[in-house]
PDB file of C-alpha atoms in Angstrom:
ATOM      1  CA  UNK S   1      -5.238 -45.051  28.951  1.00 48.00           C
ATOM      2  CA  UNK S   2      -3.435 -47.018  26.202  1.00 50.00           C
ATOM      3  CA  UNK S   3      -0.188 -45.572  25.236  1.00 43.00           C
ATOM      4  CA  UNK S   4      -1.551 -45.153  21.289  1.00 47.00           C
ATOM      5  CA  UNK S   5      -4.478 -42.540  23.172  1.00 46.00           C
ATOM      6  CA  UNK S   6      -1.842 -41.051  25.428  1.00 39.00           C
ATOM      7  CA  UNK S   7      -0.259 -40.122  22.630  1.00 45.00           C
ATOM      8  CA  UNK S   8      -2.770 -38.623  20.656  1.00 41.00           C
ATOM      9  CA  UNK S   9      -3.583 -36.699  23.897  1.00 43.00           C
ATOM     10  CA  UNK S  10      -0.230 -35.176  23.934  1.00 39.00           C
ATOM     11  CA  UNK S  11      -0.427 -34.274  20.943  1.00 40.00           C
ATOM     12  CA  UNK S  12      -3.611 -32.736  20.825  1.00 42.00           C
ATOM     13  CA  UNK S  13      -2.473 -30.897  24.308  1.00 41.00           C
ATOM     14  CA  UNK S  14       0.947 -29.417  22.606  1.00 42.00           C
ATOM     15  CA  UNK S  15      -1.522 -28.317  19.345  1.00 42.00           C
ATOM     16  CA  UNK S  16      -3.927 -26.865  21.719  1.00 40.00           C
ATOM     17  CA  UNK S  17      -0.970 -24.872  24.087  1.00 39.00           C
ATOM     18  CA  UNK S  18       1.058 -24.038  20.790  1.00 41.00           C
ATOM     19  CA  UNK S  19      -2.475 -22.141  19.381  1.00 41.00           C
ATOM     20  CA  UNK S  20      -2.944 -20.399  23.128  1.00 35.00           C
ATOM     21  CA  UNK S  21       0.202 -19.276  22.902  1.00 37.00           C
ATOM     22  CA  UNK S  22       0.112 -17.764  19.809  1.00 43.00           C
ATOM     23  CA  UNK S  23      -3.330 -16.355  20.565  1.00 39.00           C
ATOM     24  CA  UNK S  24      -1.564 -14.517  23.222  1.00 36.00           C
ATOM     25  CA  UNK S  25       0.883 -13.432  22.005  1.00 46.00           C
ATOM     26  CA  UNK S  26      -0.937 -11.854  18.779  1.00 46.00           C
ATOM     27  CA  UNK S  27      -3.907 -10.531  20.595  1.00 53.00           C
ATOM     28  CA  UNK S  28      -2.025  -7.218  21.247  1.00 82.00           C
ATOM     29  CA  UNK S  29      -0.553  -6.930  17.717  1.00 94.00           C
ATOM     30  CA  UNK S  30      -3.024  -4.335  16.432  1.00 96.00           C
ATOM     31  CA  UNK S  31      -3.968  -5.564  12.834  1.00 98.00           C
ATOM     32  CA  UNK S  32      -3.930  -9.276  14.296  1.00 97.00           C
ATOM     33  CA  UNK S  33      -7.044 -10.189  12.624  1.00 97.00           C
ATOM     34  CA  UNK S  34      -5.814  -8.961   9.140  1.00 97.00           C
ATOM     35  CA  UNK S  35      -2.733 -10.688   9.484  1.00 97.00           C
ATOM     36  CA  UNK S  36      -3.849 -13.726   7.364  1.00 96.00           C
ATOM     37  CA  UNK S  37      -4.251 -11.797   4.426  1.00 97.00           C
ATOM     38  CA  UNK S  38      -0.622 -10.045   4.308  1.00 98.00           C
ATOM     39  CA  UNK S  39       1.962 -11.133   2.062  1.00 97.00           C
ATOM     40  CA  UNK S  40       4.503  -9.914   4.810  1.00 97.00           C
ATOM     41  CA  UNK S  41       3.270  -9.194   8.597  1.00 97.00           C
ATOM     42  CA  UNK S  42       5.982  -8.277  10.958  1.00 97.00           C
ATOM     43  CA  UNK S  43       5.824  -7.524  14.647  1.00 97.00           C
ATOM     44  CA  UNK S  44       4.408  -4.548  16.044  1.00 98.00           C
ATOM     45  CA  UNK S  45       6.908  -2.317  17.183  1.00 97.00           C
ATOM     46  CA  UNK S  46       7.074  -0.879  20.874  1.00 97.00           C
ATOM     47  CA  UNK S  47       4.882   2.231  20.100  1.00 97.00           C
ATOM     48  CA  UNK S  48       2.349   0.402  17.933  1.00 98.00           C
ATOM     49  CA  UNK S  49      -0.800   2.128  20.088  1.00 97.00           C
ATOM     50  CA  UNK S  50       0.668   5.356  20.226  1.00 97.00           C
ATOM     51  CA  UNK S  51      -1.292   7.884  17.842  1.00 97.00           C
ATOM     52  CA  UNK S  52       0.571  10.749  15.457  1.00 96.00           C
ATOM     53  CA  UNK S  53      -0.482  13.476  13.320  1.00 95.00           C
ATOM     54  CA  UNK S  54      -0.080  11.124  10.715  1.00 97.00           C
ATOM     55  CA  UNK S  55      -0.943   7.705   9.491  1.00 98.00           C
ATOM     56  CA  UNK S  56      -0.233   5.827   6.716  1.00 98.00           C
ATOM     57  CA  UNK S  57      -3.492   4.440   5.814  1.00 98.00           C
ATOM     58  CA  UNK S  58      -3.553   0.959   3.139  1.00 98.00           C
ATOM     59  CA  UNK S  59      -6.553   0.714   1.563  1.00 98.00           C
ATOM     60  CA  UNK S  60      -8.206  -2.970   1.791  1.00 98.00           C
ATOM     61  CA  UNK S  61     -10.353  -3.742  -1.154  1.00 98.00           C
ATOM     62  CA  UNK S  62     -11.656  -6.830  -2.761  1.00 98.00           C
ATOM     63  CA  UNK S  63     -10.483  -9.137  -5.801  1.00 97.00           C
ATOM     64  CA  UNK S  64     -11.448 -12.207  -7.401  1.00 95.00           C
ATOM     65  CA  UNK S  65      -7.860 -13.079  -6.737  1.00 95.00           C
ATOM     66  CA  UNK S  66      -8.248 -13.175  -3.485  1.00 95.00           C
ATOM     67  CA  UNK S  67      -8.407 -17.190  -1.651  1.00 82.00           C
ATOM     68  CA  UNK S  68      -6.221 -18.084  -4.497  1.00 78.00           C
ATOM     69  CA  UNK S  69      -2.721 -18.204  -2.454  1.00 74.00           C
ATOM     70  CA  UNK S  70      -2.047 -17.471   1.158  1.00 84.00           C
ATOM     71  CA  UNK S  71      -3.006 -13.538   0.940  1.00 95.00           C
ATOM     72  CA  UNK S  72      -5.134 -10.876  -0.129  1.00 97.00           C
ATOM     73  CA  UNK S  73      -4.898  -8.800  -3.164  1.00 97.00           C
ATOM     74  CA  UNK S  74      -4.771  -5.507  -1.159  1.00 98.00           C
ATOM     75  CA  UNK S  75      -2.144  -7.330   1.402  1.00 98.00           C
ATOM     76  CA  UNK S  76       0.967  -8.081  -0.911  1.00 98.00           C
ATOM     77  CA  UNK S  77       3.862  -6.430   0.682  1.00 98.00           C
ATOM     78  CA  UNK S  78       1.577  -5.878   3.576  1.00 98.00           C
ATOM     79  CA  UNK S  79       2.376  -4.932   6.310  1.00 97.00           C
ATOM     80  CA  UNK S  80       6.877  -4.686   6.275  1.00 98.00           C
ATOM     81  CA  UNK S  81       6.505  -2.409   3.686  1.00 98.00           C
ATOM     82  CA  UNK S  82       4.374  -0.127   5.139  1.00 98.00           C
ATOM     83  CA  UNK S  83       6.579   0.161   8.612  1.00 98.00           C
ATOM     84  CA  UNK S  84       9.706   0.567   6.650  1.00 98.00           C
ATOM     85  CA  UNK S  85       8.834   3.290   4.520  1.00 98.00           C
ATOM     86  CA  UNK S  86       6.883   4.918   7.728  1.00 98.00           C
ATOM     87  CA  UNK S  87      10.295   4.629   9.646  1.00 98.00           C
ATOM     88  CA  UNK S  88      12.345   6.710   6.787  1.00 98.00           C
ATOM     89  CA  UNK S  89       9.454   9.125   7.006  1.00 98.00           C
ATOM     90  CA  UNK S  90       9.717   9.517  10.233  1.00 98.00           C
ATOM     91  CA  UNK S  91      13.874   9.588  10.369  1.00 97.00           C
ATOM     92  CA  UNK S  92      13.716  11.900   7.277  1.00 98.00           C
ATOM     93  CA  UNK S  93      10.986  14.648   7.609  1.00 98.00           C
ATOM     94  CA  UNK S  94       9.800  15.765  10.568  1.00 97.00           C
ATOM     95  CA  UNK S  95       6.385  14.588   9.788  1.00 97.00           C
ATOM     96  CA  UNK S  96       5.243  13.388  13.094  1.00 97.00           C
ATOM     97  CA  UNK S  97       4.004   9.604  11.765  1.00 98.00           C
ATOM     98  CA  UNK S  98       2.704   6.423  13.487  1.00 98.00           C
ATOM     99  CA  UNK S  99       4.804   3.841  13.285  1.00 98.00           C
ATOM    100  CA  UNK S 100       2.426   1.306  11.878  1.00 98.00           C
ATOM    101  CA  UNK S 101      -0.343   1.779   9.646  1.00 98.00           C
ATOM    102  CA  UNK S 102      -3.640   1.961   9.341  1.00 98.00           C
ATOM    103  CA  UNK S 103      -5.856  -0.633   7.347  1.00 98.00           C
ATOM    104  CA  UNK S 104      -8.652   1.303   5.930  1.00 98.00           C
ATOM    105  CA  UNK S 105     -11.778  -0.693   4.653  1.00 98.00           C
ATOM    106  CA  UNK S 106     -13.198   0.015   1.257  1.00 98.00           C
ATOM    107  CA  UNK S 107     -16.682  -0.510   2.684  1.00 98.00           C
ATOM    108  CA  UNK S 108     -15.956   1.361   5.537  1.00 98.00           C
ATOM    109  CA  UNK S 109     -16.878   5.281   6.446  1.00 97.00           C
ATOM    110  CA  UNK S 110     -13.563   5.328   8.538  1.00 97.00           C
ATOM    111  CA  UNK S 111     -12.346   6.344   5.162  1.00 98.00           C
ATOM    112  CA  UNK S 112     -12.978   9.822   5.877  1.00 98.00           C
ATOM    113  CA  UNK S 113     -10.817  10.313   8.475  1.00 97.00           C
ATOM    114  CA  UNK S 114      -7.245   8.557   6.948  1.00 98.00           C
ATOM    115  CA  UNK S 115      -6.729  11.598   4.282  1.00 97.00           C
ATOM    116  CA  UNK S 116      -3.325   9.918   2.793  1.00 98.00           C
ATOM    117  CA  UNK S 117      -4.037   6.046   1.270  1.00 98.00           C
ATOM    118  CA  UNK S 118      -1.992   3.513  -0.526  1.00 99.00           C
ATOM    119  CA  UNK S 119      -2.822   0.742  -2.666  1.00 98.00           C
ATOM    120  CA  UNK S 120      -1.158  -2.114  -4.028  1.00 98.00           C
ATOM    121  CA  UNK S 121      -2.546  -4.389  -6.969  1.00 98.00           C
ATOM    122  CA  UNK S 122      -4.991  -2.080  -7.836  1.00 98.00           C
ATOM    123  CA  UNK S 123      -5.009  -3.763 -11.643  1.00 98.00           C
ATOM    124  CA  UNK S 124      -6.700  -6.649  -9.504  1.00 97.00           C
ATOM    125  CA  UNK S 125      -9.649  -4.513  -7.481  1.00 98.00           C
ATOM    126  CA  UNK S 126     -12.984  -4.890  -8.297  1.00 98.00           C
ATOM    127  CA  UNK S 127     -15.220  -1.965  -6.921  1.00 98.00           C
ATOM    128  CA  UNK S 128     -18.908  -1.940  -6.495  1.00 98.00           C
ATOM    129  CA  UNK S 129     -21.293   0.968  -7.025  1.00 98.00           C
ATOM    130  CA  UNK S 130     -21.511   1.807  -3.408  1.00 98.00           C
ATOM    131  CA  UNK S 131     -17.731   1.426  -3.011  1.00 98.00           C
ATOM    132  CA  UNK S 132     -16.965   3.482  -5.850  1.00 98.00           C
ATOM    133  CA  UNK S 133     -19.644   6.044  -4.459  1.00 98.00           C
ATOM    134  CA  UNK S 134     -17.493   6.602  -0.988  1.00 98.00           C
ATOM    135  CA  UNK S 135     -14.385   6.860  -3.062  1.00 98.00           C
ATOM    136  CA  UNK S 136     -15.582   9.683  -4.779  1.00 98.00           C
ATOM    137  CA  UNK S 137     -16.765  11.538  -1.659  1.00 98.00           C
ATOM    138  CA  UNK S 138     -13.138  10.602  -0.461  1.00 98.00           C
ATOM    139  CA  UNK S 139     -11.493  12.097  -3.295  1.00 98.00           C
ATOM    140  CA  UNK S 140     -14.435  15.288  -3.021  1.00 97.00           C
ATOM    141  CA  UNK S 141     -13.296  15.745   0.562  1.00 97.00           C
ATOM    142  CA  UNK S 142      -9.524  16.285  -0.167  1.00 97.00           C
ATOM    143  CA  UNK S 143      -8.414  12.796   0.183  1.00 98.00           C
ATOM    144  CA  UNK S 144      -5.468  11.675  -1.754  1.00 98.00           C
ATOM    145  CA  UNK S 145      -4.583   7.747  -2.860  1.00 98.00           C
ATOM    146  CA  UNK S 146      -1.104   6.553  -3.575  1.00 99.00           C
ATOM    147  CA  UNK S 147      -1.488   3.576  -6.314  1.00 98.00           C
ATOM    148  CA  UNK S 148       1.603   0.742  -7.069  1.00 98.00           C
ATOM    149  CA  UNK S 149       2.341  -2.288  -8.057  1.00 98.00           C
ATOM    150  CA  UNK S 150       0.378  -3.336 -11.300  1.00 98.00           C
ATOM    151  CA  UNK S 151       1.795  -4.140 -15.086  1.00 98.00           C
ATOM    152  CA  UNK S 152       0.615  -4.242 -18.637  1.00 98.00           C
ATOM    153  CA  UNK S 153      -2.528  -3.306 -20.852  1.00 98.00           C
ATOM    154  CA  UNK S 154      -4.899  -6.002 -18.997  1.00 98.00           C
ATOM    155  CA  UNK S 155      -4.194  -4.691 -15.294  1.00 98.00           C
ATOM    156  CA  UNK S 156      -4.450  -1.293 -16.497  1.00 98.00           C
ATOM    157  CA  UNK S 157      -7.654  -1.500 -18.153  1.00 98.00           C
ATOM    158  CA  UNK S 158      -8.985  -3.295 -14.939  1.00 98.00           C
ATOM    159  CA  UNK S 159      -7.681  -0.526 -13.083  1.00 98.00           C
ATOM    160  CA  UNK S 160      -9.259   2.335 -15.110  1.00 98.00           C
ATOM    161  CA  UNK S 161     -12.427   0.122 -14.891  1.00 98.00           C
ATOM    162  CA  UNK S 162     -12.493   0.776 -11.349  1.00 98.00           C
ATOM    163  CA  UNK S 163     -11.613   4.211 -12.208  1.00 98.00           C
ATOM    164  CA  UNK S 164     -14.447   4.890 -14.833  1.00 98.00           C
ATOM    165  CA  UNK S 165     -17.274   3.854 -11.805  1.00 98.00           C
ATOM    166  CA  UNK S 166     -15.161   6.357  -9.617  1.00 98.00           C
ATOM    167  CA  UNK S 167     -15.159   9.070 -11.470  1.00 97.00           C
ATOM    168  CA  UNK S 168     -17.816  10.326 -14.410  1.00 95.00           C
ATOM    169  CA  UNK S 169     -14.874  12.075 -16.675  1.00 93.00           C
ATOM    170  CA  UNK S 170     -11.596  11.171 -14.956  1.00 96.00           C
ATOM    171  CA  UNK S 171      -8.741  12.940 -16.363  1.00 95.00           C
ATOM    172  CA  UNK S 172      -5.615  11.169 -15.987  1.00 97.00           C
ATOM    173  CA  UNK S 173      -2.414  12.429 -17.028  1.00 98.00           C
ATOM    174  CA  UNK S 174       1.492  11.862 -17.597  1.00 98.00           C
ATOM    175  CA  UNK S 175       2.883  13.777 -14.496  1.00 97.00           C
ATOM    176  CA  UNK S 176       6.083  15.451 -16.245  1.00 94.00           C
ATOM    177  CA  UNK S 177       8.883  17.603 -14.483  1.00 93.00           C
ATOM    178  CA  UNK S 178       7.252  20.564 -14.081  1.00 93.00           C
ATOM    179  CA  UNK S 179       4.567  18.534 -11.396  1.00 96.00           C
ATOM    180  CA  UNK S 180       5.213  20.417  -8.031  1.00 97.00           C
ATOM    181  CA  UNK S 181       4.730  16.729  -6.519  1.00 98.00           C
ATOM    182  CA  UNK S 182       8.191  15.868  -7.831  1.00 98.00           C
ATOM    183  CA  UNK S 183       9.811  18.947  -5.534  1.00 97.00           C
ATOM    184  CA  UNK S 184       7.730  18.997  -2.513  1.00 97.00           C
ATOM    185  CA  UNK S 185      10.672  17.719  -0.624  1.00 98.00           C
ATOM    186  CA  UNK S 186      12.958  15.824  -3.291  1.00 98.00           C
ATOM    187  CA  UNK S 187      13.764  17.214  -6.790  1.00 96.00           C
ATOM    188  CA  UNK S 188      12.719  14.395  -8.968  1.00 96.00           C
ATOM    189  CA  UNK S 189      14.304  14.805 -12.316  1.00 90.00           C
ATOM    190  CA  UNK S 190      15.193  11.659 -12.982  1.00 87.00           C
ATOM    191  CA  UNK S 191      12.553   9.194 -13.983  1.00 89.00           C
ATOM    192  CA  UNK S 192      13.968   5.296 -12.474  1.00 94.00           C
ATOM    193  CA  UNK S 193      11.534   2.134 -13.211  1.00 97.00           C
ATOM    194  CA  UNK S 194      11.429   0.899  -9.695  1.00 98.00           C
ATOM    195  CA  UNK S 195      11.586  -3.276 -10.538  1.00 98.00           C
ATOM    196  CA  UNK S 196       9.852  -5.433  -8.000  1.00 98.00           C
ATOM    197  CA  UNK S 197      12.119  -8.076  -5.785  1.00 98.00           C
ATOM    198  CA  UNK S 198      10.921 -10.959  -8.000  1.00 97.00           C
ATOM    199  CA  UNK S 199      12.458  -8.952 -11.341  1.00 98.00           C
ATOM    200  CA  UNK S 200      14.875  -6.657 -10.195  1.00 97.00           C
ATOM    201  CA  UNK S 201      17.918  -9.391 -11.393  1.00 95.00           C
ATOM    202  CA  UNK S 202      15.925  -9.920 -14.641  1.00 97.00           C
ATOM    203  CA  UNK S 203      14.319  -7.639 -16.937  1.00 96.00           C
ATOM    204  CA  UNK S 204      13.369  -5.288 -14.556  1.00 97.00           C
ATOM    205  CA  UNK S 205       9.717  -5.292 -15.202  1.00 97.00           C
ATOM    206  CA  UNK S 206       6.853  -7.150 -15.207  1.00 97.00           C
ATOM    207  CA  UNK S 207       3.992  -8.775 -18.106  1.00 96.00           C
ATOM    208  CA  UNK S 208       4.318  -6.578 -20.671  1.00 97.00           C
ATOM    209  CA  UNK S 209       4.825  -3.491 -18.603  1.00 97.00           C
ATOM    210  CA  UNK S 210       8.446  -2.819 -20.098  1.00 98.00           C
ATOM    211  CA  UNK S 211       7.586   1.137 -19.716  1.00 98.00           C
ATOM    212  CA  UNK S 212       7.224   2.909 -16.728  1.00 98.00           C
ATOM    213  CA  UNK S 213       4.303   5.787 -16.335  1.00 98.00           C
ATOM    214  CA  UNK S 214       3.932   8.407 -13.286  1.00 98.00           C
ATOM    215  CA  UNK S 215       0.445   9.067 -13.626  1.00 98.00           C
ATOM    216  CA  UNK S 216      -2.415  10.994 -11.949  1.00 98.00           C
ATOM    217  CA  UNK S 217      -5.519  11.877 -12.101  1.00 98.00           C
ATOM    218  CA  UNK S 218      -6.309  15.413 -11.084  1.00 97.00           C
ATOM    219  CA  UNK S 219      -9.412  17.142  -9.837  1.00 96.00           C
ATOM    220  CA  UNK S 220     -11.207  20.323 -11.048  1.00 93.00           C
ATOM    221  CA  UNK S 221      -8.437  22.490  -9.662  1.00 94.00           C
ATOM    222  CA  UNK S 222      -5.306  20.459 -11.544  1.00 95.00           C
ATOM    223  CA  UNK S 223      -4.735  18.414  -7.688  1.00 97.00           C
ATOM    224  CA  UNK S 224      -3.774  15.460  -7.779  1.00 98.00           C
ATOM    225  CA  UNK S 225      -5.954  12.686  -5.997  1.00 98.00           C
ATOM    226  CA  UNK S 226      -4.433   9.441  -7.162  1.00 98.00           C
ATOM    227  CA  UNK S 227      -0.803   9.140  -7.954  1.00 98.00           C
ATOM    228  CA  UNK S 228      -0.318   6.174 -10.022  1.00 98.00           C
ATOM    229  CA  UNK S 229       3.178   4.094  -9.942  1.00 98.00           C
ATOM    230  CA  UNK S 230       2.626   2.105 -13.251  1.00 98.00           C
ATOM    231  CA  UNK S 231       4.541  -0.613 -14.386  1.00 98.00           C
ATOM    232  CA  UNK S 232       6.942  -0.351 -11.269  1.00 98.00           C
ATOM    233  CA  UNK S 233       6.648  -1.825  -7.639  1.00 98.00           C
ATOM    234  CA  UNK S 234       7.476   0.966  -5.037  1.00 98.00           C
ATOM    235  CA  UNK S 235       6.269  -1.362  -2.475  1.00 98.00           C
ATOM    236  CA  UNK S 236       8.519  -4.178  -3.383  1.00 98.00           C
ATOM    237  CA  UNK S 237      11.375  -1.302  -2.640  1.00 98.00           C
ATOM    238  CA  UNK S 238      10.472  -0.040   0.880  1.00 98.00           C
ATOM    239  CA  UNK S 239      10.227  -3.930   1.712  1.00 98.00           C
ATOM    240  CA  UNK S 240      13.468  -5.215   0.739  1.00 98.00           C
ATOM    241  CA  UNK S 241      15.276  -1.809   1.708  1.00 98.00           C
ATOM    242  CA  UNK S 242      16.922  -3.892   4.223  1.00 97.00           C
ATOM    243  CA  UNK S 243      17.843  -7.292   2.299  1.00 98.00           C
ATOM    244  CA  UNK S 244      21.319  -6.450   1.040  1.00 97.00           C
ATOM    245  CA  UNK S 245      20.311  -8.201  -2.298  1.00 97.00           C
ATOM    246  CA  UNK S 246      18.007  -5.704  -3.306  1.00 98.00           C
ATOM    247  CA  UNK S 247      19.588  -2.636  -5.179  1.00 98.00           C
ATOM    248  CA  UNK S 248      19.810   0.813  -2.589  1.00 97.00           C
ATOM    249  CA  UNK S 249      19.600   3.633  -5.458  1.00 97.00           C
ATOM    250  CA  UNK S 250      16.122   1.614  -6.461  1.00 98.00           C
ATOM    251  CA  UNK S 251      14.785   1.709  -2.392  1.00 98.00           C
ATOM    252  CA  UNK S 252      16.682   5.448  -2.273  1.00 97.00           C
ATOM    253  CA  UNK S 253      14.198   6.577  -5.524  1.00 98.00           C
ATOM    254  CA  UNK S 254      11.056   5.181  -3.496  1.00 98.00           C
ATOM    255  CA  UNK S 255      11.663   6.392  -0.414  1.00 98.00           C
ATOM    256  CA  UNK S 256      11.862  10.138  -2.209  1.00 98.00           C
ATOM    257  CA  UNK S 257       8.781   9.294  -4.128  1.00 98.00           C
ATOM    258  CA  UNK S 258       6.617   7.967  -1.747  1.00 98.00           C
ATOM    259  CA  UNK S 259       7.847  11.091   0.646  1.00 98.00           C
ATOM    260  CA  UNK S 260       7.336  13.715  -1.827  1.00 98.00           C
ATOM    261  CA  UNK S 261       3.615  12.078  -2.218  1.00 98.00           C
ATOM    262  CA  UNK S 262       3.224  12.712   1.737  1.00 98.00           C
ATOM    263  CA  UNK S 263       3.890  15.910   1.998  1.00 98.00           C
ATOM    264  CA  UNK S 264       2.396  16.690  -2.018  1.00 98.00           C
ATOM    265  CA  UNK S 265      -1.160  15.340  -0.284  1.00 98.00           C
ATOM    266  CA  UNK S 266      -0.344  17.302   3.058  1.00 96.00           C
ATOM    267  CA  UNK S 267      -0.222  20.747   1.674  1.00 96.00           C
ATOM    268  CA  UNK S 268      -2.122  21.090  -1.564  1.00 95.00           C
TER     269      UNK S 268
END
């Protein structure tokens, strides 16, 4: 063998051992194969297998976004934000929760059994009849969907036109102080525009999204089924809880939120 073909063959022989190894060492990771469509996948932590009472399910639906960078729509934040606010559920309830989440596909009837779903980007989902169809039977069932991270007139209409093929008349509202999902746990009285990372040392919001909405839309019996963070990015805030450049009282005001949703969807 010339040296020019030993060469390649060495190389070739490191590529080839370098993907083995981390084949191996991802195969036990347990949302592995999703992993190429998160903004943000971590390592599993030691009880990634073992099951709770409760899961945080994130819902993975389709865009036309979606092939355009290095992640999915549904997959910004995806999955460090997910673990992080799981671990200060778990450290501050006693809501017995898994410590990783569960990816829940829209096309999927696994739906049914992950009552408590969050969504990010939802001002970039496109939903098709049939989608839109199990949603609704979702939402008839009791199920309850946590919404974040979208900004300004445009993503809002795209949202509601998801919405609209949901629901026949949806009513959505301004959820004001008197909401029993602001005391579940936390007393929410103060309203805080939770920036993303990318804005929190600028404006503090996003587009045109300069003011923040808590919405919902509510059922036949005034429950809420989809809490909708509007013009703010909760995610962004469980994410960088740890990065020392990211304001705490924003990450304190999510954590409280996105708690007070938890239990709001676990007893009403």
């Amino acid at each position: 063998m010339t040296p020019r073909r030993l060469g390649v063959a060495l190389v070739l022989a490191a590529t080839a051992g370098c993907m083995m190894f981390a084949w191996a060492q991802s195969r036990d990771r347990r949302w592995a194969k999703y992993e190429h469509e998160m903004q943000d996948p971590v390592d599993d932590p030691p009880d990634a297998w073992v099951e709770s009472e409760f899961a945080f399910g994130r819902l993975r639906f389709r865009s036309p976004r979606d092939g355009r960078g290095f992640y999915a729509r549904w997959g910004i934040d995806a999955n460090k934000s997910d673990r992080q606010f799981i671990e200060g559920l778990r450290r501050l309830t006693r809501v017995q929760a898994r410590s990783v989440e569960h990816i829940v596909d829209i096309d999927s009837d696994e739906i049914f059994d992950w009552p408590w779903m969050f969504a990010v980007s939802p001002g970039d989902w496109r939903i098709s009849p049939s989608q839109a169809q199990r949603l609704r039977a979702y939402f008839d069932r009791g199920g309850f969907l946590m919404v974040d991270d979208f900004h300004g007139e445009s993503e809002w209409g795209s949202f509601m036109a998801g919405i609209n093929q949901i629901f026949e008349n949806p009513e959505v509202i301004e959820l004001d102080d008197a909401e029993s999902i602001f005391h579940v746990l936390y007393d929410l009285k103060d309203r805080v525009q939770i920036p993303g990372a990318n804005v929190v040392s600028g404006p503090g919001y996003e587009r045109d999204g300069v003011v923040p909405h808590w919405r919902g839309i509510v059922d036949s019996r005034g429950r809420v089924v989809i809490a909708i963070c509007f013009n703010m990015d909760v995610g962004d805030a469980w994410e960088f809880a740890d990065d020392p450049g990211y304001p705490e009282k924003f990450s304190s005001q999510a954590y409280r939120l996105g708690i007070n949703y938890v239990l709001y969807a676990m007893t009403h």
